[in-house]
Amino acid sequence: MHCQLLSCICIPRAVSVQPKTTFARSKSANERKVGHCTKVPRSNNMESLQTGYLFPEIFIRESEHMRKNPHARLIKLGVGDTTEPIPDIITSAMAEQARALSTGRGYRGYGPEQGDAALRTAIAEKLYQDTGVKGNEIFVSDGAQCDISRFQMLLAPNVSVAVQDPSFPAYTDSSVILGRAGKLQVETGKYGGIVYMKCRPESNFFPDLSTTPRTDIIFFCSPNNPTGSAASWQQLKQLVEFAKANGSIIVYDSAYAAYITDDSPRSIFQIPGAKEVAIEISSFSKLAGFTGVRLAWTVVPEELSYSNGYPVIKDYNRIVCTCFNGASNISQAGGLACLSAEAYKALSNIMGYYKENTKILLDTFASLGMKVYGGTNAPYIWVHFPGLSSWDVFTEILEKTDIVTVPGVGFGPGGEGYVRVSSFGHRECILEASKRLRNYYK
Amino acid sequence: MHCQLLSCICIPRAVSVQPKTTFARSKSANERKVGHCTKVPRSNNMESLQTGYLFPEIFIRESEHMRKNPHARLIKLGVGDTTEPIPDIITSAMAEQARALSTGRGYRGYGPEQGDAALRTAIAEKLYQDTGVKGNEIFVSDGAQCDISRFQMLLAPNVSVAVQDPSFPAYTDSSVILGRAGKLQVETGKYGGIVYMKCRPESNFFPDLSTTPRTDIIFFCSPNNPTGSAASWQQLKQLVEFAKANGSIIVYDSAYAAYITDDSPRSIFQIPGAKEVAIEISSFSKLAGFTGVRLAWTVVPEELSYSNGYPVIKDYNRIVCTCFNGASNISQAGGLACLSAEAYKALSNIMGYYKENTKILLDTFASLGMKVYGGTNAPYIWVHFPGLSSWDVFTEILEKTDIVTVPGVGFGPGGEGYVRVSSFGHRECILEASKRLRNYYK
């Protein structure tokens, strides 16, 4: 039965398939005899990267599945992509800003590279109350993933890096690209120069810091992508103390902070002393459905300094001025609108909707007797398939139920045996996914 | 006399002054005794950067001038920032896209990291006719300056780099940040690891390639920022042959291509064989007044490969997927609208208006007996003050006429003795600037 009414049925756009498959998979360009090669060597760092970036790779598998099964009614619970419309009050502000650019009074050229002052102040006041974070410590940008790379650019080449295992792949991949990851050890799937902080369910996916070696940089994401778990006050205090004792810098990714429902901290800067040891990267993407609008920010506290006492904020500012040129003024108008009381309430309702989706999916897997984690403080659930390969599970779910997930091992070797299931989606898709999963795994 | 009617009178926004001065100049954070220093070393590369990035530095001097002379009627011919409203047809498309995000049918999340297929195709078809450039070779982005850094990230750490001298500072500064510039030689103002291709007026600011050492990468901007000169067919053929003979990659910056009025090439890909040796970075900023909207693109031809035959486009795609996440879908809707026949005509009219400004300024300096270059194919003119320091000339013009320019040496040691004058501005400002300059230099 081909159900036309299900708006979750996503047939990958033909327009996108072609370039993505061309670059990531097709060997035509690679195998073609090239008439002229430059004498520019390929970077060993780029060569060290494992396969394609995770999410385009999943997209390719989706597309192949659709090619083989053109009538499949695909449900995408893979890439964590928002699906619900943005409240009018926010898009009206963006439309108004766009239209103002056609007027003599409203036209604006380059804005400050760091972001509009009103937005920086609003972020500090609305999202960092009682933390001491000030507007001039907020750097507005076009995306959290972009900010991760910009931060990597300002670091000394040989700094050492730790990541949660599993973790969002951009931390590791950007470390590889900047040459600080060492060699890939095929047997473990780990880069020799990176410290992998194993995150196990027994400790709510918080790493054992007593056995973690010192590194210069600690990437730490909470609520965590992919495990869906948020670190507690006690755990984040431990993390800040650990960084302080080791002289490390924490790069704290709080992109999912708005999904926290219990009393877990929403920002690392709620922990006393964190301004001396951490930067925080966050985003409007999942808070406001801005995945396509592109707007994010990074907090770099004035208190944070290198070993020689030089403030990190000055180097970050230099990078932002040299390697970036500010976020779109239209997106920034939207970001400012998001932070009004009325808009924020509407956004909370949408996040509430996604949380109900999460509960449906959590209950589905739990009722099938599976071990499932996350979901309370994040729009992701993390399902354990002990002893199985996560790519095999991904493939089985895709082939048997036409549902796209993310194989846990894509987030690091510690994700093997798990899949991540996103609860972004229209309710009817989530219910349909639940039905298919119950039918298949019953 | 305080003329309220002159809309060119720009008093720097208080909101912007504070963060920019805080980071770039204030020593408060630097001098403060920090309670805790991390043990993370500051990057030697960041330490090697000369002072602040040029344009924020100019903004600081402007602000200081306004602090000392609060009633000065400043005319900004410094940073090349567009001033004329964007045609309705373009902002309407952006407003419509913004509003569509509030609808179930129109909502869109993540787009392809490489840009919307329709925009990529339109750029290839409208701006690269008869060059063989295809849509899948176009990577849409948030800015040309951002693309320069992204390209730097994919290069091997030890590749060698050449820049025009003078040139847009982001090429050199991003090379310093990525550690491929060597040490700054204080006596010459040059980085030891960078080849400076001296560009003299006698050869229309095209470098003498017969004395230029081989490098892996050649940054080349035409129409040139800052000299305002466009390379001829003959010169670009030479450049492509030079790159081919040396196995180099040209990074061709054509951000001002739409300002060409004579028959100079608008793209490096108009030169036969260029697809094997060049990428091209370009932008909607000066074409469409999108300096604040943020939209640009980079062409990476399938034919371009490293010494081992591996296609550069595959690494560029990996960088775009890992370190970037696509340009704003609203900005992209605007970019697509720009390329309709009607909109492009309206944009051409605005560029024509800026070109008339250029002519007024060219005539002004020429009538004062000064040597002045550029202007025909670019919105910049390049004025020679032989034997003088360009910062001194910058300061003199600012203090005596309240006009902001850019000191030539900010673009490299080859710019010493020159200032760059931008012709972006409202007509009344340009006429007023002309009057002040004629009065002062008569």
Coordinates of C-alpha atoms in Angstrom, one line a residue, chain A residues 100-394:
Chain A
A100 CA 14.1 46.4 4.9
L101 CA 17.2 45.7 2.9
S102 CA 15.4 47.2 -0.1
T103 CA 14.9 50.5 1.7
G104 CA 17.3 53.4 2.1
R105 CA 16.8 53.5 5.9
G106 CA 16.9 49.8 6.4
Y107 CA 19.7 48.7 4.2
R108 CA 22.7 47.3 6.0
G109 CA 26.0 46.0 4.7
Y110 CA 28.7 44.3 6.7
G111 CA 27.7 43.9 10.4
P112 CA 30.2 43.3 13.2
E113 CA 32.0 40.0 12.6
Q114 CA 31.1 39.0 16.1
G115 CA 27.4 39.4 15.6
D116 CA 24.9 42.2 16.3
A117 CA 25.3 43.7 19.7
A118 CA 21.5 43.4 20.5
L119 CA 21.6 39.7 19.7
R120 CA 24.8 39.1 21.7
T121 CA 23.3 40.9 24.7
A122 CA 20.0 39.0 24.4
I123 CA 21.7 35.6 24.3
A124 CA 23.8 36.6 27.4
E125 CA 20.8 37.9 29.3
K126 CA 18.2 35.3 28.3
L127 CA 20.2 32.1 28.1
Y128 CA 23.1 32.8 30.5
Q129 CA 21.3 34.4 33.5
D130 CA 23.3 34.2 36.7
T131 CA 26.4 32.7 35.0
G132 CA 28.3 36.0 34.6
V133 CA 28.5 35.5 30.8
K134 CA 28.5 38.9 29.1
G135 CA 27.4 40.0 25.6
N136 CA 30.9 40.7 24.5
E137 CA 31.8 37.1 25.3
I138 CA 29.2 35.8 22.8
F139 CA 30.3 35.3 19.2
V140 CA 27.4 34.8 16.9
S141 CA 28.0 32.5 13.9
D142 CA 26.5 30.4 11.1
G143 CA 26.7 27.1 12.9
A144 CA 28.1 25.1 15.8
Q145 CA 29.9 22.7 13.4
C146 CA 31.6 25.7 11.8
D147 CA 32.6 27.1 15.2
I148 CA 34.2 23.8 16.1
S149 CA 36.5 24.1 13.1
R150 CA 37.2 27.8 13.7
F151 CA 38.3 26.9 17.3
Q152 CA 40.5 24.2 16.0
M153 CA 42.2 26.7 13.6
L154 CA 43.4 28.9 16.5
L155 CA 45.0 26.1 18.4
A156 CA 48.7 25.3 18.3
P157 CA 49.3 22.4 15.9
N158 CA 50.4 19.9 18.5
V159 CA 47.8 20.3 21.2
S160 CA 46.3 17.1 22.5
V161 CA 42.6 16.3 22.3
A162 CA 40.1 14.2 24.2
V163 CA 36.6 13.2 23.0
Q164 CA 33.7 11.4 24.6
D165 CA 33.4 7.9 23.0
P166 CA 30.8 7.9 21.4
S167 CA 30.6 11.6 20.3
F168 CA 29.5 13.9 17.5
P169 CA 32.0 13.1 14.7
A170 CA 33.0 16.7 13.9
Y171 CA 35.3 16.9 17.0
T172 CA 37.4 14.0 15.8
D173 CA 37.2 14.7 12.1
S174 CA 38.3 18.4 12.5
S175 CA 41.1 17.2 14.8
V176 CA 42.2 14.8 12.0
I177 CA 42.0 17.6 9.4
L178 CA 44.2 19.9 11.5
G179 CA 46.7 17.1 12.0
R180 CA 46.4 16.5 15.7
A181 CA 44.8 13.1 15.7
G182 CA 47.8 10.8 14.9
K183 CA 47.4 7.6 12.9
L184 CA 44.2 5.6 12.6
Q185 CA 44.6 2.2 14.3
V186 CA 42.6 -0.1 12.2
E187 CA 42.1 -2.7 14.8
T188 CA 40.6 -0.3 17.3
G189 CA 39.0 2.2 15.0
K190 CA 40.8 4.9 17.1
Y191 CA 43.2 7.7 16.2
G192 CA 46.5 7.2 18.1
G193 CA 46.8 10.9 19.1
I194 CA 43.2 11.3 20.5
V195 CA 42.1 10.3 24.0
Y196 CA 38.8 8.5 23.8
M197 CA 36.8 8.9 27.0
K198 CA 34.7 5.8 27.1
C199 CA 31.1 6.6 28.1
R200 CA 29.2 3.6 29.5
P201 CA 25.6 3.3 30.5
E202 CA 26.5 2.3 34.1
S203 CA 27.7 5.9 34.7
N204 CA 24.9 7.5 32.7
F205 CA 27.5 7.8 29.9
F206 CA 29.8 10.1 31.9
P207 CA 33.5 9.1 31.5
D208 CA 35.7 7.8 34.2
L209 CA 38.0 10.8 34.7
S210 CA 40.2 8.9 37.2
T211 CA 41.6 6.9 34.3
T212 CA 41.5 9.7 31.7
P213 CA 44.9 11.1 30.7
R214 CA 45.5 14.8 30.6
T215 CA 44.9 16.6 27.3
D216 CA 45.0 20.2 26.3
I217 CA 41.5 20.2 24.9
I218 CA 38.4 18.2 26.1
F219 CA 35.5 18.1 23.7
F220 CA 32.4 17.5 25.8
C221 CA 28.8 17.5 24.6
S222 CA 25.8 17.6 27.0
P223 CA 23.0 16.7 26.5
N224 CA 25.0 14.2 24.6
N225 CA 24.8 13.5 20.9
P226 CA 24.4 10.5 20.4
T227 CA 23.6 9.0 23.8
G228 CA 20.9 11.5 24.7
S229 CA 22.2 11.7 28.3
A230 CA 22.8 15.0 30.2
A231 CA 25.6 15.2 32.7
S232 CA 24.5 16.0 36.2
W233 CA 25.7 18.9 38.4
Q234 CA 28.0 16.6 40.3
Q235 CA 29.5 15.2 37.1
L236 CA 30.0 18.7 35.5
K237 CA 31.7 19.9 38.7
Q238 CA 34.0 16.9 38.5
L239 CA 34.7 17.8 34.8
V240 CA 35.5 21.4 35.7
E241 CA 37.8 20.4 38.5
F242 CA 39.5 17.8 36.3
A243 CA 40.1 20.5 33.6
K244 CA 41.4 22.9 36.2
A245 CA 43.8 20.4 37.8
N246 CA 45.1 19.5 34.4
G247 CA 45.2 23.0 32.9
S248 CA 42.9 21.8 30.1
I249 CA 40.3 23.8 28.0
I250 CA 36.8 22.2 27.8
V251 CA 35.0 22.8 24.5
Y252 CA 31.4 22.3 25.8
D253 CA 28.8 21.7 23.2
S254 CA 25.3 22.5 24.5
A255 CA 23.4 22.5 21.3
Y256 CA 20.6 20.4 22.9
A257 CA 20.5 22.3 26.2
A258 CA 16.9 23.5 25.6
Y259 CA 15.7 19.8 25.6
I260 CA 16.7 19.3 29.2
T261 CA 13.6 18.4 31.3
D262 CA 15.2 17.6 34.7
D263 CA 17.4 19.9 36.7
S264 CA 20.7 19.1 34.9
P265 CA 22.8 22.2 34.1
R266 CA 22.0 23.8 30.8
S267 CA 25.4 25.5 30.5
I268 CA 28.8 24.6 31.7
F269 CA 29.0 28.2 33.0
Q270 CA 26.5 27.3 35.7
I271 CA 29.4 25.5 37.3
P272 CA 31.5 27.8 39.5
G273 CA 35.0 28.3 38.0
A274 CA 34.0 27.1 34.5
K275 CA 34.8 30.5 32.9
E276 CA 38.4 29.9 33.6
V277 CA 38.5 26.5 31.8
A278 CA 35.8 26.3 29.2
I279 CA 34.3 27.7 26.0
E280 CA 30.7 26.8 25.1
I281 CA 29.4 26.2 21.6
S282 CA 25.6 26.3 21.1
S283 CA 23.0 26.8 18.4
F284 CA 19.6 27.9 17.3
S285 CA 19.3 24.8 15.1
K286 CA 17.4 22.5 17.5
L287 CA 16.2 25.3 19.7
A288 CA 14.3 27.1 17.0
G289 CA 14.3 24.8 13.9
F290 CA 17.0 26.9 12.4
T291 CA 18.9 23.9 10.8
G292 CA 18.5 25.5 7.4
V293 CA 18.5 29.2 8.6
R294 CA 21.9 28.8 10.1
L295 CA 22.6 30.6 13.4
A296 CA 24.7 29.6 16.4
W297 CA 27.0 31.1 18.9
T298 CA 30.2 30.4 20.9
V299 CA 30.9 31.8 24.4
V300 CA 34.6 32.6 25.0
P301 CA 35.0 33.9 28.5
E302 CA 37.4 36.7 29.2
E303 CA 38.8 34.7 32.1
L304 CA 40.1 31.9 29.8
S305 CA 43.8 32.1 29.0
Y306 CA 46.6 30.2 27.5
S307 CA 49.6 29.0 29.6
N308 CA 51.3 32.4 29.0
G309 CA 48.3 34.3 30.3
Y310 CA 47.2 35.6 26.9
P311 CA 43.4 35.6 26.7
V312 CA 41.9 33.1 24.4
I313 CA 39.1 35.5 23.5
K314 CA 41.5 37.8 21.7
D315 CA 42.7 34.9 19.4
Y316 CA 39.1 33.8 18.9
N317 CA 38.1 37.3 17.9
R318 CA 41.0 37.4 15.4
I319 CA 39.9 34.1 13.8
V320 CA 36.3 35.4 13.6
C321 CA 37.5 38.6 11.8
T322 CA 40.0 36.8 9.5
C323 CA 38.3 33.5 8.7
F324 CA 34.6 34.4 9.0
N325 CA 32.6 37.6 8.3
G326 CA 29.5 37.4 10.5
A327 CA 26.3 35.5 10.3
S328 CA 23.5 36.6 7.9
N329 CA 21.8 39.7 9.2
I330 CA 18.4 38.1 8.3
S331 CA 19.2 35.0 10.4
Q332 CA 20.3 37.3 13.2
A333 CA 17.0 39.1 13.2
G334 CA 15.4 35.7 13.5
G335 CA 17.6 34.8 16.4
L336 CA 16.7 38.0 18.2
A337 CA 13.0 37.3 17.7
C338 CA 13.4 33.8 19.1
L339 CA 14.4 35.3 22.5
S340 CA 11.2 37.2 23.1
A341 CA 9.0 35.7 25.7
E342 CA 6.2 35.0 23.2
A343 CA 8.4 33.3 20.7
Y344 CA 10.3 31.3 23.3
K345 CA 7.0 29.9 24.6
A346 CA 6.1 28.9 21.1
L347 CA 9.5 27.2 20.6
S348 CA 9.1 25.4 23.9
N349 CA 5.8 24.0 22.7
I350 CA 7.5 22.7 19.5
M351 CA 10.3 21.2 21.6
G352 CA 7.5 19.6 23.8
Y353 CA 6.1 18.0 20.7
Y354 CA 9.4 16.5 19.8
K355 CA 9.7 15.3 23.4
E356 CA 6.4 13.5 23.1
N357 CA 7.8 11.8 20.0
T358 CA 10.8 10.8 22.0
K359 CA 8.6 9.2 24.6
I360 CA 6.7 7.2 21.9
L361 CA 10.0 5.8 20.5
L362 CA 11.4 5.1 24.0
D363 CA 8.3 3.2 25.0
T364 CA 8.4 1.3 21.7
F365 CA 11.9 0.0 22.1
A366 CA 11.4 -0.6 25.9
S367 CA 8.2 -2.6 25.2
L368 CA 10.2 -4.8 22.9
G369 CA 12.6 -5.6 25.7
M370 CA 15.5 -3.6 24.4
K371 CA 17.9 -1.6 26.4
V372 CA 17.3 2.0 25.6
Y373 CA 18.9 5.2 26.9
G374 CA 18.6 8.9 26.5
G375 CA 15.4 10.7 25.5
T376 CA 14.7 12.5 28.8
N377 CA 17.0 15.4 28.2
A378 CA 17.6 15.2 24.4
P379 CA 15.7 14.4 21.2
Y380 CA 17.8 11.3 20.7
I381 CA 17.4 7.8 22.0
W382 CA 20.3 5.3 22.1
V383 CA 19.3 1.7 21.6
H384 CA 21.6 -1.2 22.5
F385 CA 21.9 -4.3 20.4
P386 CA 24.5 -6.2 22.4
G387 CA 26.9 -8.2 20.3
L388 CA 25.7 -6.9 17.0
S389 CA 27.5 -4.6 14.5
S390 CA 25.7 -1.2 14.5
W391 CA 26.1 -0.9 10.7
D392 CA 24.4 -4.3 10.4
V393 CA 21.6 -3.2 12.7
F394 CA 21.3 0.1 10.7

